[in-house]
mmCIF file of C-alpha atoms in Angstrom:
data_model
loop_
_atom_site.group_PDB
_atom_site.id
_atom_site.type_symbol
_atom_site.label_atom_id
_atom_site.label_comp_id
_atom_site.label_asym_id
_atom_site.label_seq_id
_atom_site.Cartn_x
_atom_site.Cartn_y
_atom_site.Cartn_z
ATOM 1 C CA MET A 2 -38.142 26.138 45.401
ATOM 2 C CA ARG A 3 -38.318 29.777 45.912
ATOM 3 C CA THR A 4 -39.491 31.691 42.987
ATOM 4 C CA LEU A 5 -36.445 34.677 42.609
ATOM 5 C CA PHE A 6 -38.551 36.555 39.577
ATOM 6 C CA SER A 7 -41.732 36.033 37.683
ATOM 7 C CA GLY A 8 -42.835 38.732 35.521
ATOM 8 C CA GLU A 9 -42.378 40.628 31.658
ATOM 9 C CA VAL A 10 -39.122 41.878 30.870
ATOM 10 C CA ARG A 11 -37.942 43.965 28.267
ATOM 11 C CA VAL A 12 -35.510 42.470 25.729
ATOM 12 C CA GLU A 13 -33.603 44.408 22.882
ATOM 13 C CA TYR A 14 -31.330 42.429 20.246
ATOM 14 C CA GLY A 15 -32.993 39.215 21.713
ATOM 15 C CA GLN A 16 -31.109 39.269 24.948
ATOM 16 C CA LEU A 17 -31.084 39.510 28.652
ATOM 17 C CA HIS A 18 -28.115 39.366 31.094
ATOM 18 C CA VAL A 19 -27.900 37.191 34.511
ATOM 19 C CA CYS A 20 -24.781 38.951 35.935
ATOM 20 C CA SER A 21 -22.568 40.169 39.024
ATOM 21 C CA ASP A 22 -20.579 41.692 36.805
ATOM 22 C CA GLU A 23 -20.495 43.742 33.443
ATOM 23 C CA SER A 24 -22.577 42.519 31.061
ATOM 24 C CA HIS A 25 -20.119 40.844 28.152
ATOM 25 C CA ALA A 26 -20.135 39.974 24.647
ATOM 26 C CA LEU A 27 -22.173 37.286 22.352
ATOM 27 C CA GLU A 28 -19.649 35.476 20.926
ATOM 28 C CA ARG A 29 -17.083 35.691 24.365
ATOM 29 C CA SER A 30 -20.154 34.412 26.232
ATOM 30 C CA PHE A 31 -20.669 31.183 24.439
ATOM 31 C CA ALA A 32 -16.838 30.628 24.065
ATOM 32 C CA GLY A 33 -16.329 27.202 24.280
ATOM 33 C CA GLN A 34 -20.004 25.613 24.212
ATOM 34 C CA ARG A 35 -21.961 23.172 22.542
ATOM 35 C CA ALA A 36 -25.132 24.530 23.740
ATOM 36 C CA GLY A 37 -26.774 28.070 22.683
ATOM 37 C CA LEU A 38 -29.234 29.773 24.104
ATOM 38 C CA CYS A 39 -27.720 30.313 27.283
ATOM 39 C CA GLY A 40 -23.848 31.667 27.439
ATOM 40 C CA GLY A 41 -22.257 30.611 30.554
ATOM 41 C CA ALA A 42 -18.431 30.847 29.319
ATOM 42 C CA VAL A 43 -17.505 34.135 30.883
ATOM 43 C CA PRO A 44 -17.364 33.794 34.967
ATOM 44 C CA GLY A 45 -20.441 35.365 36.539
ATOM 45 C CA HIS A 46 -22.329 35.907 33.848
ATOM 46 C CA LEU A 47 -25.240 34.418 31.512
ATOM 47 C CA LEU A 48 -26.575 35.352 28.710
ATOM 48 C CA LEU A 49 -29.679 34.592 28.046
ATOM 49 C CA LEU A 50 -31.326 34.706 23.930
ATOM 50 C CA THR A 51 -34.837 34.740 23.070
ATOM 51 C CA GLY A 52 -37.009 34.431 20.232
ATOM 52 C CA THR A 53 -38.716 37.896 20.513
ATOM 53 C CA HIS A 54 -36.080 40.818 19.054
ATOM 54 C CA THR A 55 -37.237 43.813 20.689
ATOM 55 C CA GLY A 56 -40.413 44.294 23.284
ATOM 56 C CA ARG A 57 -41.362 42.336 26.770
ATOM 57 C CA VAL A 58 -41.566 38.858 27.369
ATOM 58 C CA PRO A 59 -42.351 36.821 30.519
ATOM 59 C CA ILE A 60 -39.567 35.142 32.188
ATOM 60 C CA THR A 61 -39.598 33.042 35.845
ATOM 61 C CA ILE A 62 -36.673 32.747 37.707
ATOM 62 C CA GLU A 63 -36.365 29.859 40.478
ATOM 63 C CA LEU A 64 -34.325 28.301 42.864
ATOM 64 C CA HIS A 65 -34.128 24.837 43.505
ATOM 65 C CA GLU A 66 -32.388 23.056 47.147
ATOM 66 C CA ALA A 67 -31.711 20.294 44.482
ATOM 67 C CA GLU A 68 -31.991 19.343 40.725
ATOM 68 C CA PRO A 69 -35.398 19.520 39.731
ATOM 69 C CA PRO A 70 -37.395 17.297 37.096
ATOM 70 C CA LEU A 71 -37.276 17.773 33.421
ATOM 71 C CA GLU A 72 -40.127 19.040 31.627
ATOM 72 C CA THR A 73 -39.576 18.016 27.884
ATOM 73 C CA ASP A 74 -43.398 17.848 27.052
ATOM 74 C CA VAL A 75 -43.978 21.518 28.663
ATOM 75 C CA TRP A 76 -40.737 23.023 26.460
ATOM 76 C CA GLU A 77 -39.551 22.784 23.211
ATOM 77 C CA ASP A 78 -36.252 23.801 24.073
ATOM 78 C CA ILE A 79 -34.155 23.310 26.788
ATOM 79 C CA VAL A 80 -29.941 23.814 28.229
ATOM 80 C CA GLU A 81 -28.059 23.531 30.608
ATOM 81 C CA VAL A 82 -24.891 25.471 32.016
ATOM 82 C CA SER A 83 -22.849 26.014 35.275
ATOM 83 C CA PHE A 84 -22.563 28.851 36.973
ATOM 84 C CA ARG A 85 -21.089 31.044 39.808
ATOM 85 C CA PRO A 86 -21.604 34.881 40.814
ATOM 86 C CA ALA A 87 -18.523 36.532 40.764
ATOM 87 C CA ALA A 88 -19.890 39.662 43.242
ATOM 88 C CA ASP A 89 -22.356 39.550 46.197
ATOM 89 C CA GLU A 90 -25.106 41.178 44.497
ATOM 90 C CA VAL A 91 -26.842 39.125 41.301
ATOM 91 C CA VAL A 92 -29.267 40.690 39.043
ATOM 92 C CA LEU A 93 -31.406 40.146 36.211
ATOM 93 C CA ALA A 94 -30.348 42.578 33.711
ATOM 94 C CA GLU A 95 -32.547 44.307 30.551
ATOM 95 C CA TRP A 96 -30.407 45.678 27.874
ATOM 96 C CA GLU A 97 -28.969 49.026 28.802
ATOM 97 C CA SER A 98 -32.500 49.559 31.033
ATOM 98 C CA ASP A 99 -34.191 48.299 34.348
ATOM 99 C CA TRP A 100 -32.454 45.259 36.786
ATOM 100 C CA TYR A 101 -34.163 43.009 39.262
ATOM 101 C CA PRO A 102 -31.972 41.633 41.905
ATOM 102 C CA LEU A 103 -31.740 38.200 42.746
ATOM 103 C CA PRO A 104 -30.898 36.577 46.072
ATOM 104 C CA LEU A 105 -27.975 34.041 45.274
ATOM 105 C CA ALA A 106 -25.952 33.118 47.455
ATOM 106 C CA ALA A 107 -21.658 32.818 46.436
ATOM 107 C CA LEU A 108 -22.336 28.967 45.410
ATOM 108 C CA SER A 109 -21.524 27.002 42.443
ATOM 109 C CA TYR A 110 -24.720 26.274 40.413
ATOM 110 C CA ARG A 111 -26.489 24.350 37.384
ATOM 111 C CA VAL A 112 -28.538 26.694 35.467
ATOM 112 C CA ARG A 113 -31.410 25.264 33.208
ATOM 113 C CA TYR A 114 -32.504 27.539 30.648
ATOM 114 C CA CYS A 115 -36.304 26.592 29.324
ATOM 115 C CA CYS A 116 -38.222 28.350 26.546
ATOM 116 C CA ARG A 117 -40.928 27.962 23.711
ATOM 117 C CA GLY A 118 -42.570 29.665 21.228
ATOM 118 C CA MET A 119 -39.120 31.253 19.912
ATOM 119 C CA ASP A 120 -39.574 30.534 16.302
ATOM 120 C CA GLY A 121 -43.366 32.064 16.256
ATOM 121 C CA VAL A 122 -41.301 35.264 16.942
ATOM 122 C CA ARG A 123 -38.080 34.712 15.928
ATOM 123 C CA GLY A 124 -36.850 38.013 15.104
ATOM 124 C CA ALA A 125 -40.110 39.899 15.481
ATOM 125 C CA VAL A 126 -40.823 43.274 17.672
ATOM 126 C CA HIS A 127 -43.048 43.170 20.692
ATOM 127 C CA ASP A 128 -45.986 46.011 20.489
ATOM 128 C CA ALA A 129 -47.047 46.764 23.795
ATOM 129 C CA GLY A 130 -50.290 45.418 24.772
ATOM 130 C CA GLU A 131 -49.501 42.024 22.593
ATOM 131 C CA PRO A 132 -50.258 38.916 24.007
ATOM 132 C CA PRO A 133 -46.300 37.313 24.550
ATOM 133 C CA ARG A 134 -45.769 34.466 22.298
ATOM 134 C CA ASP A 135 -42.687 32.913 23.726
ATOM 135 C CA GLU A 136 -41.872 32.338 27.153
ATOM 136 C CA TYR A 137 -38.528 31.567 29.524
ATOM 137 C CA LEU A 138 -37.958 29.879 32.513
ATOM 138 C CA LEU A 139 -34.768 29.806 34.337
ATOM 139 C CA ARG A 140 -33.647 27.570 37.525
ATOM 140 C CA PHE A 141 -30.868 27.614 39.347
ATOM 141 C CA TRP A 142 -29.866 24.287 41.954
ATOM 142 C CA PRO A 143 -26.747 24.025 43.386
ATOM 143 C CA SER A 144 -24.140 21.451 41.681
ATOM 144 C CA PRO A 145 -20.551 21.244 40.872
ATOM 145 C CA PRO A 146 -19.269 22.590 37.687
ATOM 146 C CA SER A 147 -19.931 20.415 34.567
ATOM 147 C CA PRO A 148 -19.696 20.766 30.985
ATOM 148 C CA ASP A 149 -22.830 22.630 29.199
ATOM 149 C CA ARG A 150 -25.726 20.087 27.362
ATOM 150 C CA VAL A 151 -28.515 20.865 25.169
ATOM 151 C CA VAL A 152 -31.458 18.980 27.009
ATOM 152 C CA GLU A 153 -33.928 19.289 24.505
ATOM 153 C CA GLU A 154 -33.966 20.733 20.799
ATOM 154 C CA THR A 155 -36.930 21.635 18.866
ATOM 155 C CA SER A 156 -37.219 25.212 17.395
ATOM 156 C CA ARG A 157 -35.133 26.251 14.451
ATOM 157 C CA THR A 158 -34.292 29.431 16.445
ATOM 158 C CA ALA A 159 -32.543 26.521 18.968
ATOM 159 C CA ALA A 160 -30.755 24.636 16.226
ATOM 160 C CA TYR A 161 -29.295 27.982 14.901
ATOM 161 C CA TRP A 162 -27.989 29.603 18.073
ATOM 162 C CA HIS A 163 -26.051 25.694 18.878
ATOM 163 C CA ALA A 164 -24.482 26.094 15.825
ATOM 164 C CA PHE A 165 -23.152 29.404 16.678
ATOM 165 C CA ALA A 166 -21.857 28.205 20.339
ATOM 166 C CA ARG A 167 -20.164 25.356 18.443
ATOM 167 C CA GLU A 168 -18.130 28.262 15.842
ATOM 168 C CA GLN A 169 -16.763 29.767 19.390
ATOM 169 C CA PRO A 170 -13.030 28.851 19.905
ATOM 170 C CA ARG A 171 -12.901 27.901 23.988
ATOM 171 C CA VAL A 172 -11.806 30.882 26.367
ATOM 172 C CA PRO A 173 -8.456 29.990 27.825
ATOM 173 C CA THR A 174 -8.472 28.739 31.747
ATOM 174 C CA SER A 175 -7.296 31.299 34.022
ATOM 175 C CA GLU A 176 -3.883 29.187 34.422
ATOM 176 C CA GLU A 177 -4.219 28.561 30.887
ATOM 177 C CA GLN A 178 -4.030 32.573 30.352
ATOM 178 C CA ALA A 179 -1.318 32.789 33.231
ATOM 179 C CA GLU A 180 1.078 30.440 31.230
ATOM 180 C CA ALA A 181 0.503 32.297 27.989
ATOM 181 C CA GLU A 182 1.376 35.326 29.505
ATOM 182 C CA ARG A 183 5.072 33.853 30.881
ATOM 183 C CA GLN A 184 5.304 32.853 27.236
ATOM 184 C CA ALA A 185 4.736 36.265 26.040
ATOM 185 C CA ARG A 186 7.346 37.777 28.597
ATOM 186 C CA GLU A 187 9.791 35.620 28.034
ATOM 187 C CA ALA A 188 9.352 35.974 24.280
ATOM 188 C CA LYS A 189 9.365 39.553 24.648
ATOM 189 C CA GLU A 190 13.053 39.483 27.245
ATOM 190 C CA LYS A 191 14.519 36.985 24.224
ATOM 191 C CA ALA A 192 13.478 39.370 21.779
ATOM 192 C CA GLU A 193 15.219 42.631 23.638
ATOM 193 C CA LEU A 194 18.116 40.300 24.512
ATOM 194 C CA ARG A 195 18.542 39.614 20.748
ATOM 195 C CA GLN A 196 18.234 43.447 19.966
ATOM 196 C CA GLN A 197 20.895 44.203 22.463
ATOM 197 C CA ARG A 198 23.449 41.571 21.200
ATOM 198 C CA ASN A 199 22.752 42.971 17.558
ATOM 199 C CA ALA A 200 23.017 46.072 18.712
ATOM 200 C CA TRP A 201 26.445 45.679 20.800
ATOM 201 C CA GLY A 202 28.207 43.141 18.171
ATOM 202 C CA GLY A 203 26.377 40.177 19.077
ATOM 203 C CA ARG A 204 27.084 40.291 22.748
ATOM 204 C CA LEU A 205 25.702 42.332 25.802
ATOM 205 C CA PRO A 206 26.917 45.835 26.740
ATOM 206 C CA SER A 207 28.389 45.838 30.540
ATOM 207 C CA ASP A 208 26.238 48.035 32.973
ATOM 208 C CA ARG A 209 29.289 50.916 32.132
ATOM 209 C CA LEU A 210 28.778 50.643 28.391
ATOM 210 C CA ARG A 211 24.690 50.720 29.346
ATOM 211 C CA GLU A 212 25.581 54.155 31.437
ATOM 212 C CA VAL A 213 27.164 56.044 28.406
ATOM 213 C CA ARG A 214 25.287 54.663 25.979
ATOM 214 C CA ASN A 215 22.457 57.557 24.970
ATOM 215 C CA LYS A 216 25.793 59.870 25.758
ATOM 216 C CA LEU A 217 28.284 58.691 23.275
ATOM 217 C CA ARG A 218 28.390 60.784 20.332
ATOM 218 C CA LYS A 219 27.136 60.066 16.616
ATOM 219 C CA PHE A 220 28.617 61.844 13.817
ATOM 220 C CA GLN A 221 26.202 62.267 10.964
ATOM 221 C CA ASP A 222 27.453 59.661 8.567
ATOM 222 C CA HIS A 223 27.832 56.986 12.004
ATOM 223 C CA PRO A 224 24.256 57.143 13.280
ATOM 224 C CA LYS A 225 25.331 53.844 15.363
ATOM 225 C CA GLY A 226 28.767 55.506 16.478
ATOM 226 C CA ILE A 227 31.858 53.671 17.122
ATOM 227 C CA VAL A 228 30.227 50.292 17.958
ATOM 228 C CA GLY A 229 29.121 50.261 14.293
ATOM 229 C CA LEU A 230 32.207 50.245 13.037
ATOM 230 C CA ASP A 231 33.824 47.837 15.427
ATOM 231 C CA ALA A 232 31.771 46.472 18.740
ATOM 232 C CA ALA A 233 34.658 43.926 19.817
ATOM 233 C CA LEU A 234 37.213 46.766 20.126
ATOM 234 C CA VAL A 235 34.467 49.035 21.876
ATOM 235 C CA HIS A 236 34.115 45.827 24.592
ATOM 236 C CA ALA A 237 38.091 45.686 24.357
ATOM 237 C CA ILE A 238 38.377 49.310 25.736
ATOM 238 C CA ASP A 239 35.169 49.223 27.909
ATOM 239 C CA ALA A 240 37.068 46.308 29.895
ATOM 240 C CA ALA A 241 40.638 48.034 30.121
ATOM 241 C CA GLY A 242 40.905 50.402 33.154
ATOM 242 C CA ALA A 243 39.922 53.688 33.860
ATOM 243 C CA GLU A 244 43.735 55.131 33.414
ATOM 244 C CA GLU A 245 44.482 53.099 29.726
ATOM 245 C CA GLN A 246 40.941 54.782 28.972
ATOM 246 C CA ARG A 247 42.114 58.377 29.533
ATOM 247 C CA ALA A 248 45.456 57.587 28.038
ATOM 248 C CA LEU A 249 43.286 56.355 24.481
ATOM 249 C CA ALA A 250 41.574 59.304 24.567
ATOM 250 C CA CYS A 251 44.663 61.697 24.388
ATOM 251 C CA TRP A 252 46.299 59.367 22.107
ATOM 252 C CA ALA A 253 42.792 59.503 20.193
ATOM 253 C CA ALA A 254 42.779 63.514 20.190
ATOM 254 C CA HIS A 255 46.978 63.726 19.237
ATOM 255 C CA ARG A 256 46.321 61.281 16.276
ATOM 256 C CA ALA A 257 42.816 62.579 15.411
ATOM 257 C CA CYS A 258 44.376 66.679 15.274
ATOM 258 C CA ALA A 259 47.532 65.087 13.240
ATOM 259 C CA ALA A 260 45.134 63.506 10.463
ATOM 260 C CA ALA A 261 43.401 66.808 10.262
ATOM 261 C CA GLY A 262 46.750 69.014 9.765
ATOM 262 C CA LEU A 263 45.923 71.073 12.972
ATOM 263 C CA ARG A 264 48.429 69.490 15.288
ATOM 264 C CA GLU A 265 51.195 72.047 14.267
ATOM 265 C CA ILE A 266 48.536 74.893 15.101
ATOM 266 C CA ASP A 267 50.210 76.597 18.049
ATOM 267 C CA TRP A 268 46.217 77.028 20.041
ATOM 268 C CA VAL A 269 45.742 73.003 18.956
ATOM 269 C CA ALA A 270 49.157 72.199 20.159
ATOM 270 C CA ARG A 271 48.635 73.832 23.679
ATOM 271 C CA GLY A 272 45.405 72.340 23.756
ATOM 272 C CA LEU A 273 46.779 68.948 23.821
ATOM 273 C CA ALA A 274 49.677 69.415 25.935
ATOM 274 C CA GLU A 275 47.023 70.608 28.735
ATOM 275 C CA LEU A 276 45.028 67.686 27.802
ATOM 276 C CA ASP A 277 48.153 65.504 28.183
ATOM 277 C CA LEU A 278 48.583 67.274 31.877
ATOM 278 C CA GLY A 279 44.664 66.932 32.794
ATOM 279 C CA LYS A 280 44.562 70.712 32.948
ATOM 280 C CA PRO A 281 41.552 72.543 31.782
ATOM 281 C CA PHE A 282 41.725 74.249 28.474
ATOM 282 C CA SER A 283 43.112 77.664 27.847
ATOM 283 C CA PRO A 284 41.539 80.159 25.154
ATOM 284 C CA PRO A 285 40.183 79.619 22.054
ATOM 285 C CA LEU A 286 39.360 75.944 23.497
ATOM 286 C CA ASP A 287 37.530 77.063 26.617
ATOM 287 C CA ASP A 288 34.485 78.285 24.937
ATOM 288 C CA SER A 289 32.750 76.995 21.995
ATOM 289 C CA ARG A 290 31.691 80.248 20.171
ATOM 290 C CA ARG A 291 35.113 81.217 20.830
ATOM 291 C CA LEU A 292 37.172 78.202 18.815
ATOM 292 C CA ARG A 293 34.124 78.803 16.062
ATOM 293 C CA ASN A 294 35.334 82.119 15.393
ATOM 294 C CA ALA A 295 38.996 81.193 16.264
ATOM 295 C CA VAL A 296 38.693 78.307 13.525
ATOM 296 C CA PHE A 297 37.172 80.637 10.774
ATOM 297 C CA ALA A 298 39.678 83.217 11.718
ATOM 298 C CA ASP A 299 43.283 81.078 11.660
ATOM 299 C CA ALA A 300 43.980 80.800 7.919
ATOM 300 C CA ARG A 301 46.409 77.643 9.238
ATOM 301 C CA VAL A 302 43.262 75.410 9.507
ATOM 302 C CA PRO A 303 43.117 73.309 6.418
ATOM 303 C CA ARG A 304 40.015 74.083 4.503
ATOM 304 C CA PRO A 305 38.220 72.814 1.013
ATOM 305 C CA HIS A 306 37.365 74.805 -1.784
ATOM 306 C CA ASP A 307 34.621 76.640 -0.391
ATOM 307 C CA GLY A 308 36.668 78.273 2.083
ATOM 308 C CA THR A 309 35.325 76.996 5.297
ATOM 309 C CA PRO A 310 36.242 74.386 7.750
ATOM 310 C CA GLY A 311 36.076 71.134 6.439
ATOM 311 C CA LEU A 312 34.471 67.774 8.126
ATOM 312 C CA PRO A 313 38.069 66.252 9.365
ATOM 313 C CA GLN A 314 39.396 69.467 10.718
ATOM 314 C CA ALA A 315 35.489 69.875 12.783
ATOM 315 C CA ALA A 316 36.245 65.969 13.631
ATOM 316 C CA ALA A 317 39.425 66.649 14.664
ATOM 317 C CA LEU A 318 38.662 69.354 17.344
ATOM 318 C CA ALA A 319 35.708 67.260 18.544
ATOM 319 C CA ALA A 320 38.244 64.477 19.722
ATOM 320 C CA LEU A 321 40.215 67.028 21.526
ATOM 321 C CA SER A 322 37.459 68.660 23.807
ATOM 322 C CA ASP A 323 35.833 64.795 24.195
ATOM 323 C CA ALA A 324 39.465 63.484 25.403
ATOM 324 C CA ALA A 325 38.306 65.747 27.988
ATOM 325 C CA ALA A 326 35.475 64.463 29.102
ATOM 326 C CA PRO A 327 35.482 63.738 32.923
ATOM 327 C CA ASP A 328 34.108 60.015 32.304
ATOM 328 C CA PRO A 329 37.449 58.104 30.914
ATOM 329 C CA LEU A 330 35.346 55.456 29.140
ATOM 330 C CA LYS A 331 33.052 58.070 27.610
ATOM 331 C CA ALA A 332 36.293 60.062 26.742
ATOM 332 C CA ALA A 333 38.022 57.108 25.177
ATOM 333 C CA LEU A 334 34.859 56.276 22.981
ATOM 334 C CA ASP A 335 33.873 59.621 21.447
ATOM 335 C CA ALA A 336 37.065 60.547 20.896
ATOM 336 C CA LEU A 337 38.588 57.622 19.289
ATOM 337 C CA LEU A 338 35.067 57.537 17.015
ATOM 338 C CA ALA A 339 35.841 61.530 15.973
ATOM 339 C CA ALA A 340 39.648 60.247 14.913
ATOM 340 C CA ALA A 341 37.934 57.620 13.269
ATOM 341 C CA VAL A 342 35.654 60.402 11.005
ATOM 342 C CA THR A 343 39.165 62.027 10.538
ATOM 343 C CA TYR A 344 40.690 58.809 8.965
ATOM 344 C CA ASP A 345 37.316 58.813 6.771
ATOM 345 C CA THR A 346 37.494 55.039 5.106
ATOM 346 C CA GLY A 347 40.892 54.682 6.555
ATOM 347 C CA TYR A 348 39.541 54.215 9.858
ATOM 348 C CA PRO A 349 40.656 50.535 10.234
ATOM 349 C CA HIS A 350 44.411 51.604 10.349
ATOM 350 C CA LEU A 351 43.300 53.806 13.018
ATOM 351 C CA PHE A 352 41.925 50.817 14.965
ATOM 352 C CA ALA A 353 44.954 48.599 13.854
ATOM 353 C CA GLU A 354 46.971 51.269 16.017
ATOM 354 C CA VAL A 355 44.785 51.241 18.729
ATOM 355 C CA ARG A 356 45.381 47.559 19.232
ATOM 356 C CA HIS A 357 49.082 47.717 18.774
ATOM 357 C CA ALA A 358 49.600 50.612 21.282
ATOM 358 C CA PHE A 359 47.109 49.344 23.536
ATOM 359 C CA PRO A 360 47.852 45.651 24.086
ATOM 360 C CA THR A 361 44.562 45.108 26.623
ATOM 361 C CA THR A 362 42.528 46.282 23.328
ATOM 362 C CA ALA A 363 43.296 43.639 20.921
ATOM 363 C CA THR A 364 41.358 40.456 22.772
ATOM 364 C CA GLU A 365 37.725 40.922 23.353
ATOM 365 C CA PRO A 366 36.954 39.975 26.622
ATOM 366 C CA LYS A 367 35.289 37.119 27.912
ATOM 367 C CA ALA A 368 31.296 37.464 27.961
ATOM 368 C CA GLU A 369 29.379 35.484 30.149
ATOM 369 C CA GLY A 370 27.178 33.098 27.923
ATOM 370 C CA ILE A 371 28.908 33.792 24.791
ATOM 371 C CA GLY A 372 31.605 31.835 24.699
ATOM 372 C CA PRO A 373 35.734 31.939 24.826
ATOM 373 C CA ALA A 374 37.036 35.406 24.779
ATOM 374 C CA SER A 375 38.087 35.313 21.041
ATOM 375 C CA SER A 376 41.250 37.655 19.171
ATOM 376 C CA VAL A 377 40.001 40.040 17.482
ATOM 377 C CA THR A 378 42.010 41.868 14.371
ATOM 378 C CA ALA A 379 41.219 45.292 12.494
ATOM 379 C CA ARG A 380 39.063 45.390 9.374
#
C-alpha cells in the first residue's frame, strides 16, 4: 500500500476533484449512478462530496495492489465507483485553488470513498483553527470496470446524495453518442432533401439547375421565380438541349414584347432581330441607362394613366435582355418568367403555348427515385 496524499485540503460547496482533465458539473458526474458522494460517471474524473460546505477537511488517498478489507466499523458511509485516468497526470484538485499530484498509472481502478462525521458538519463553514469534525479516505486498487455501489449508508447526508444520484439520467456511451449523432445527421440530410424537393416542385433539381439557382430572376410578385409558377416546366426546359433553350429564350422575348405592345417599335424590333441572329444589341438596348432614357422619351411605349411605363413593358424589356444571357438555361428560364409577368394572370396560356411550340417540354423528364416521367399540362 502507498499513501499518495494525506493532509487537509480546502473545499468549497462541499466539493473536491480527482481529475486527469478539466472538472465537470455535479449532475454530469453522477449521471446514471446509484451511489452518491463519489461521482465517477465522467471518464477520467471523480467528484468527491464532503459534509463541510467551506473550509479545510482531512483526507487520505491510498493506492493498494489488491482490494483492501472493508472497514464498516470505522467509516459511516462507503461507496465504490470505477475510474481510469484520461491523461498522464492525475491530481487532487481543490475548488479553483491548489492541486496535489497523484501518481496513478493509466490503469482501470476500483475506487472506495469512505466518509465519517458528515451529518455533524452538513453545510457548515469550517473556520481556520477549528478542529475538523468530518474525515475522508479514498482508496484505489487495480480492477476491471464494474457498476458503482453503496457499500455502507449511515448518514442523512449520504442518503440525500444517493437519492440525488439516482435522479440523474445515464450518460450515453461513446457508441451510443456516435449512433445518436449519425441519426441526427441522417435526419438533417433527409430534411434538407425534403426542403429541396418542396422548393423544386417535388423533385430534386439537376446539377445545372443548382448552378443557376441563385442567378435566376425573381420579380417582386414572384419571389420563387418561375419554379413557383410551374416547376414541372422548369425541369423539362432543363432537360432540353442548349439549342432548344436558346430558341425558347428568343421565343419568350418575342411573346413578351408582343404582349406588352412593344414589338412594333423600331428599336425593339431591331433588338429582337439582333437577338434571333445572336448579335450584340445596338443602342439603346446596349446600355441600361440609355435604354431607360429611350423608354421614358418614346411616346410609343404604352404607359398607364400616371404617364410612366408600366410593369408589362418593364418585364418585356427584361425578357429581351434576359434572353441574350450567355447561359442558355438561365436565358430561357429568366426570359420565360419575364414573359409570364407581361401575361399577368394569363401566364398559364403562355406556358401552354411553350409546350405546344417546344414539344420536348410537354413531358417532365424522369427523376431518379421519384417515379416514371409524367405528362404535364398547363395549369
